[in-house]
PDB file of C-alpha atoms and ligand atoms in Angstrom:
ATOM      1  CA  UNK A   7     -50.741  10.885  55.161  1.00 82.00           C
ATOM      2  CA  UNK A   8     -47.893  10.848  52.276  1.00 88.00           C
ATOM      3  CA  UNK A   9     -46.127   7.650  51.624  1.00 94.00           C
ATOM      4  CA  UNK A  10     -42.840   7.920  53.448  1.00 96.00           C
ATOM      5  CA  UNK A  11     -39.919   6.802  51.111  1.00 96.00           C
ATOM      6  CA  UNK A  12     -35.981   6.188  52.033  1.00 97.00           C
ATOM      7  CA  UNK A  13     -33.937   5.871  49.238  1.00 97.00           C
ATOM      8  CA  UNK A  14     -30.307   4.342  50.032  1.00 98.00           C
ATOM      9  CA  UNK A  15     -27.564   5.933  48.049  1.00 97.00           C
ATOM     10  CA  UNK A  16     -27.586   9.175  46.562  1.00 97.00           C
ATOM     11  CA  UNK A  17     -26.104   8.319  42.977  1.00 98.00           C
ATOM     12  CA  UNK A  18     -27.869   9.042  40.136  1.00 97.00           C
ATOM     13  CA  UNK A  19     -30.182   6.242  40.290  1.00 97.00           C
ATOM     14  CA  UNK A  20     -31.249   7.037  43.582  1.00 98.00           C
ATOM     15  CA  UNK A  21     -31.737  10.927  42.739  1.00 98.00           C
ATOM     16  CA  UNK A  22     -33.873   9.964  39.890  1.00 97.00           C
ATOM     17  CA  UNK A  23     -35.880   7.602  42.089  1.00 97.00           C
ATOM     18  CA  UNK A  24     -36.215  10.387  44.662  1.00 97.00           C
ATOM     19  CA  UNK A  25     -37.532  12.510  42.153  1.00 98.00           C
ATOM     20  CA  UNK A  26     -40.106  10.334  40.620  1.00 97.00           C
ATOM     21  CA  UNK A  27     -41.216   9.372  44.252  1.00 97.00           C
ATOM     22  CA  UNK A  28     -41.283  13.317  45.267  1.00 97.00           C
ATOM     23  CA  UNK A  29     -43.279  14.023  42.105  1.00 97.00           C
ATOM     24  CA  UNK A  30     -45.562  11.260  42.824  1.00 96.00           C
ATOM     25  CA  UNK A  31     -46.549  12.747  46.185  1.00 96.00           C
ATOM     26  CA  UNK A  32     -44.367  11.005  48.487  1.00 96.00           C
ATOM     27  CA  UNK A  33     -41.866  12.104  51.145  1.00 95.00           C
ATOM     28  CA  UNK A  34     -38.610  11.087  50.320  1.00 96.00           C
ATOM     29  CA  UNK A  35     -35.134  10.960  52.406  1.00 96.00           C
ATOM     30  CA  UNK A  36     -32.226  10.185  50.525  1.00 96.00           C
ATOM     31  CA  UNK A  37     -29.458   8.502  52.652  1.00 97.00           C
ATOM     32  CA  UNK A  38     -25.856   8.863  51.329  1.00 97.00           C
ATOM     33  CA  UNK A  39     -22.967   7.902  53.178  1.00 95.00           C
ATOM     34  CA  UNK A  40     -20.552   9.635  50.763  1.00 95.00           C
ATOM     35  CA  UNK A  41     -19.434  13.293  51.475  1.00 95.00           C
ATOM     36  CA  UNK A  42     -22.051  14.524  48.562  1.00 95.00           C
ATOM     37  CA  UNK A  43     -24.952  13.489  46.419  1.00 97.00           C
ATOM     38  CA  UNK A  44     -24.021  12.159  42.952  1.00 97.00           C
ATOM     39  CA  UNK A  45     -20.258  12.403  43.123  1.00 97.00           C
ATOM     40  CA  UNK A  46     -19.744   9.591  40.807  1.00 97.00           C
ATOM     41  CA  UNK A  47     -21.725  11.522  37.967  1.00 98.00           C
ATOM     42  CA  UNK A  48     -18.811  14.048  37.490  1.00 98.00           C
ATOM     43  CA  UNK A  49     -16.426  11.113  36.334  1.00 97.00           C
ATOM     44  CA  UNK A  50     -18.755   9.411  33.882  1.00 97.00           C
ATOM     45  CA  UNK A  51     -18.038   9.666  30.305  1.00 96.00           C
ATOM     46  CA  UNK A  52     -14.708  10.992  30.779  1.00 96.00           C
ATOM     47  CA  UNK A  53     -16.232  13.996  32.886  1.00 98.00           C
ATOM     48  CA  UNK A  54     -18.800  14.649  29.777  1.00 98.00           C
ATOM     49  CA  UNK A  55     -21.558  12.127  31.302  1.00 98.00           C
ATOM     50  CA  UNK A  56     -22.767   9.877  28.468  1.00 97.00           C
ATOM     51  CA  UNK A  57     -26.543  10.070  29.439  1.00 95.00           C
ATOM     52  CA  UNK A  58     -27.777   7.626  27.179  1.00 97.00           C
ATOM     53  CA  UNK A  59     -27.554   5.927  23.641  1.00 97.00           C
ATOM     54  CA  UNK A  60     -29.901   6.072  20.909  1.00 97.00           C
ATOM     55  CA  UNK A  61     -29.197   2.587  20.128  1.00 95.00           C
ATOM     56  CA  UNK A  62     -30.096   1.173  23.442  1.00 92.00           C
ATOM     57  CA  UNK A  63     -31.117  -2.390  23.852  1.00 90.00           C
ATOM     58  CA  UNK A  64     -31.036  -5.233  26.338  1.00 87.00           C
ATOM     59  CA  UNK A  65     -28.403  -7.108  24.106  1.00 86.00           C
ATOM     60  CA  UNK A  66     -25.812  -4.630  25.207  1.00 87.00           C
ATOM     61  CA  UNK A  67     -26.031  -5.421  28.835  1.00 84.00           C
ATOM     62  CA  UNK A  68     -24.099  -7.935  30.522  1.00 80.00           C
ATOM     63  CA  UNK A  69     -24.473  -9.461  33.912  1.00 76.00           C
ATOM     64  CA  UNK A  70     -26.156 -12.337  35.531  1.00 72.00           C
ATOM     65  CA  UNK A  71     -25.288 -15.958  34.872  1.00 67.00           C
ATOM     66  CA  UNK A  72     -22.806 -16.529  32.372  1.00 62.00           C
ATOM     67  CA  UNK A  73     -22.345 -12.608  31.922  1.00 63.00           C
ATOM     68  CA  UNK A  74     -25.426 -12.602  30.282  1.00 64.00           C
ATOM     69  CA  UNK A  75     -27.973  -9.688  31.220  1.00 58.00           C
ATOM     70  CA  UNK A  76     -31.103 -10.989  33.035  1.00 70.00           C
ATOM     71  CA  UNK A  77     -32.681  -9.824  29.548  1.00 71.00           C
ATOM     72  CA  UNK A  78     -36.302 -10.004  30.827  1.00 80.00           C
ATOM     73  CA  UNK A  79     -35.432  -7.388  33.647  1.00 83.00           C
ATOM     74  CA  UNK A  80     -33.493  -5.165  31.183  1.00 88.00           C
ATOM     75  CA  UNK A  81     -35.997  -5.347  28.531  1.00 88.00           C
ATOM     76  CA  UNK A  82     -38.852  -4.534  30.903  1.00 90.00           C
ATOM     77  CA  UNK A  83     -36.913  -1.745  32.453  1.00 92.00           C
ATOM     78  CA  UNK A  84     -36.076  -0.078  29.013  1.00 94.00           C
ATOM     79  CA  UNK A  85     -39.654  -0.489  27.942  1.00 95.00           C
ATOM     80  CA  UNK A  86     -40.959   1.647  30.752  1.00 95.00           C
ATOM     81  CA  UNK A  87     -37.970   3.828  30.896  1.00 95.00           C
ATOM     82  CA  UNK A  88     -36.179   3.546  27.525  1.00 96.00           C
ATOM     83  CA  UNK A  89     -34.331   6.468  25.521  1.00 97.00           C
ATOM     84  CA  UNK A  90     -37.353   8.817  25.146  1.00 97.00           C
ATOM     85  CA  UNK A  91     -38.395   8.794  28.448  1.00 97.00           C
ATOM     86  CA  UNK A  92     -34.587   9.310  29.438  1.00 97.00           C
ATOM     87  CA  UNK A  93     -34.449  12.332  27.255  1.00 98.00           C
ATOM     88  CA  UNK A  94     -37.823  13.660  28.052  1.00 98.00           C
ATOM     89  CA  UNK A  95     -36.427  13.558  31.932  1.00 98.00           C
ATOM     90  CA  UNK A  96     -33.263  15.467  31.498  1.00 98.00           C
ATOM     91  CA  UNK A  97     -34.942  17.938  28.937  1.00 98.00           C
ATOM     92  CA  UNK A  98     -37.738  18.341  31.631  1.00 98.00           C
ATOM     93  CA  UNK A  99     -34.757  19.272  34.023  1.00 98.00           C
ATOM     94  CA  UNK A 100     -33.654  21.813  31.674  1.00 98.00           C
ATOM     95  CA  UNK A 101     -30.667  19.905  29.765  1.00 98.00           C
ATOM     96  CA  UNK A 102     -29.903  20.728  26.646  1.00 98.00           C
ATOM     97  CA  UNK A 103     -28.112  17.430  24.877  1.00 98.00           C
ATOM     98  CA  UNK A 104     -26.161  16.606  21.745  1.00 98.00           C
ATOM     99  CA  UNK A 105     -25.896  13.400  19.942  1.00 97.00           C
ATOM    100  CA  UNK A 106     -22.394  12.127  18.948  1.00 96.00           C
ATOM    101  CA  UNK A 107     -22.993   9.030  16.753  1.00 97.00           C
ATOM    102  CA  UNK A 108     -25.491   7.933  18.914  1.00 97.00           C
ATOM    103  CA  UNK A 109     -23.937   8.695  22.386  1.00 98.00           C
ATOM    104  CA  UNK A 110     -25.921  11.427  24.236  1.00 98.00           C
ATOM    105  CA  UNK A 111     -24.092  14.055  26.380  1.00 98.00           C
ATOM    106  CA  UNK A 112     -25.338  17.730  27.680  1.00 98.00           C
ATOM    107  CA  UNK A 113     -24.400  19.963  25.013  1.00 98.00           C
ATOM    108  CA  UNK A 114     -21.985  21.571  27.268  1.00 98.00           C
ATOM    109  CA  UNK A 115     -20.073  18.196  27.580  1.00 97.00           C
ATOM    110  CA  UNK A 116     -19.820  18.919  31.051  1.00 98.00           C
ATOM    111  CA  UNK A 117     -20.872  16.208  33.648  1.00 98.00           C
ATOM    112  CA  UNK A 118     -21.304  18.866  36.069  1.00 98.00           C
ATOM    113  CA  UNK A 119     -24.432  20.216  34.344  1.00 98.00           C
ATOM    114  CA  UNK A 120     -26.161  16.989  34.564  1.00 98.00           C
ATOM    115  CA  UNK A 121     -25.517  16.940  38.413  1.00 98.00           C
ATOM    116  CA  UNK A 122     -26.341  20.507  39.141  1.00 98.00           C
ATOM    117  CA  UNK A 123     -29.684  19.945  37.338  1.00 98.00           C
ATOM    118  CA  UNK A 124     -30.479  16.558  39.291  1.00 98.00           C
ATOM    119  CA  UNK A 125     -29.590  18.602  42.587  1.00 98.00           C
ATOM    120  CA  UNK A 126     -31.671  21.379  41.602  1.00 98.00           C
ATOM    121  CA  UNK A 127     -34.654  19.268  41.278  1.00 98.00           C
ATOM    122  CA  UNK A 128     -33.997  17.468  44.442  1.00 97.00           C
ATOM    123  CA  UNK A 129     -33.638  20.633  46.327  1.00 95.00           C
ATOM    124  CA  UNK A 130     -36.661  22.207  44.618  1.00 95.00           C
ATOM    125  CA  UNK A 131     -39.008  19.039  45.446  1.00 94.00           C
ATOM    126  CA  UNK A 132     -37.524  19.093  49.118  1.00 88.00           C
ATOM    127  CA  UNK A 133     -38.240  22.679  49.586  1.00 79.00           C
ATOM    128  CA  UNK A 134     -41.737  22.061  48.056  1.00 75.00           C
ATOM    129  CA  UNK A 135     -42.643  19.260  50.380  1.00 67.00           C
TER     130      UNK A 135
HETATM  131  C1  LIG B  11     -15.208   5.780  34.903  1.00 77.28           C
HETATM  132  C2  LIG B  11     -16.583   5.319  34.764  1.00 77.28           C
HETATM  133  C3  LIG B  11     -17.328   6.094  33.592  1.00 77.28           C
HETATM  134  C4  LIG B  11     -18.606   5.919  33.656  1.00 77.28           C
HETATM  135  N1  LIG B  11     -19.043   6.645  32.456  1.00 77.28           N
HETATM  136  C5  LIG B  11     -20.564   6.402  32.600  1.00 77.28           C
HETATM  137  C6  LIG B  11     -21.236   7.188  31.551  1.00 77.28           C
HETATM  138  O1  LIG B  11     -20.701   8.063  30.938  1.00 77.28           O
HETATM  139  N2  LIG B  11     -22.915   7.119  31.405  1.00 77.28           N
HETATM  140  C7  LIG B  11     -23.257   6.109  32.140  1.00 77.28           C
HETATM  141  O2  LIG B  11     -24.430   5.747  31.789  1.00 77.28           O
HETATM  142  N3  LIG B  11     -22.673   5.494  33.416  1.00 77.28           N
HETATM  143  C8  LIG B  11     -21.603   5.320  33.256  1.00 77.28           C
HETATM  144  N4  LIG B  11     -20.700   4.899  34.076  1.00 77.28           N
HETATM  145  C9  LIG B  11     -21.436   3.947  34.974  1.00 77.28           C
HETATM  146  C10 LIG B  11     -21.562   5.123  36.305  1.00 77.28           C
HETATM  147  O3  LIG B  11     -21.111   4.962  37.172  1.00 77.28           O
HETATM  148  C11 LIG B  11     -23.452   4.640  36.494  1.00 77.28           C
HETATM  149  O4  LIG B  11     -24.160   4.717  35.284  1.00 77.28           O
HETATM  150  C12 LIG B  11     -23.910   5.599  37.647  1.00 77.28           C
HETATM  151  O5  LIG B  11     -23.025   6.062  38.213  1.00 77.28           O
HETATM  152  C13 LIG B  11     -24.776   4.582  38.399  1.00 77.28           C
HETATM  153  O6  LIG B  11     -25.541   5.277  39.345  1.00 77.28           O
HETATM  154  P1  LIG B  11     -25.945   4.731  40.468  1.00 77.28           P
HETATM  155  O7  LIG B  11     -26.622   5.748  41.145  1.00 77.28           O
HETATM  156  O8  LIG B  11     -26.535   3.315  40.139  1.00 77.28           O
HETATM  157  O9  LIG B  11     -24.668   4.441  41.115  1.00 77.28           O
HETATM  158  P2  LIG B  11     -23.371   5.285  42.051  1.00 77.28           P
HETATM  159  O10 LIG B  11     -23.295   6.381  41.316  1.00 77.28           O
HETATM  160  O11 LIG B  11     -22.479   4.139  42.581  1.00 77.28           O
HETATM  161  O12 LIG B  11     -24.204   5.676  43.156  1.00 77.28           O
HETATM  162  C14 LIG B  11     -24.535   4.692  44.584  1.00 77.28           C
HETATM  163  C15 LIG B  11     -24.513   5.790  45.634  1.00 77.28           C
HETATM  164  O13 LIG B  11     -25.047   5.145  46.822  1.00 77.28           O
HETATM  165  C16 LIG B  11     -24.007   5.483  48.036  1.00 77.28           C
HETATM  166  N5  LIG B  11     -24.002   3.982  48.617  1.00 77.28           N
HETATM  167  C17 LIG B  11     -23.569   2.977  48.564  1.00 77.28           C
HETATM  168  N6  LIG B  11     -23.856   2.312  49.458  1.00 77.28           N
HETATM  169  C18 LIG B  11     -24.569   2.895  50.561  1.00 77.28           C
HETATM  170  C19 LIG B  11     -24.951   2.544  51.880  1.00 77.28           C
HETATM  171  N7  LIG B  11     -25.042   1.533  52.302  1.00 77.28           N
HETATM  172  N8  LIG B  11     -25.563   3.728  52.590  1.00 77.28           N
HETATM  173  C20 LIG B  11     -25.468   4.787  52.183  1.00 77.28           C
HETATM  174  N9  LIG B  11     -25.185   5.307  50.721  1.00 77.28           N
HETATM  175  C21 LIG B  11     -24.676   4.330  50.076  1.00 77.28           C
HETATM  176  C22 LIG B  11     -22.579   5.539  47.336  1.00 77.28           C
HETATM  177  O14 LIG B  11     -21.903   6.523  48.248  1.00 77.28           O
HETATM  178  C23 LIG B  11     -23.248   6.503  46.064  1.00 77.28           C
HETATM  179  O15 LIG B  11     -23.343   7.776  46.220  1.00 77.28           O
HETATM  180  C24 LIG B  11     -19.405   5.196  34.413  1.00 77.28           C
HETATM  181  C25 LIG B  11     -18.620   4.418  35.407  1.00 77.28           C
HETATM  182  C26 LIG B  11     -17.161   4.689  35.714  1.00 77.28           C
HETATM  183  C27 LIG B  11     -16.526   4.030  36.745  1.00 77.28           C
END
């Protein structure tokens, strides 16, 4: 029997988690309380969606105690899914990107291109399951 996974929140993170879980063979349901999946993506990067940064590093993250990132957590996350994996993931979805001084955007500079490709993959996996 397939693993059943419930992803709560259909933003960029939730959709990406759902895609990876479904590709690994799980049966995935995304529970989104907003009107549509990935709505916030459209307003990221001033409508262009800054996917990643070629100079990504744990030192650029803030949060946790004293405003410092939980460095161990961020480092571990970036080791497992850093810039190369991010670029490969989006390239695999069919996204062509451009680099502006290390800031990576879709070549179209349209955040909607990122959302459309994520939604297409979510729907493809849903129809294949
Ligand atoms: C103005 C602005 C510009 C930004 N630009 C960039 C950028 O260029 N590049 C970048 O990487 N990041 C940018 N960010 C940060 C960006 O918002 C996050 O990187 C990204 O949206 C985070 O995605 P997420 O899925 O973690 O969260 P969200 O996009 O917030 O998604 C969470 C989802 O969960 C849903 N949800 C929450 N609670 C529940 C619940 N209880 N039940 C069901 N559903 C629930 C919400 O409705 C939402 O759809 C920007 C943020 C802002 C505000």
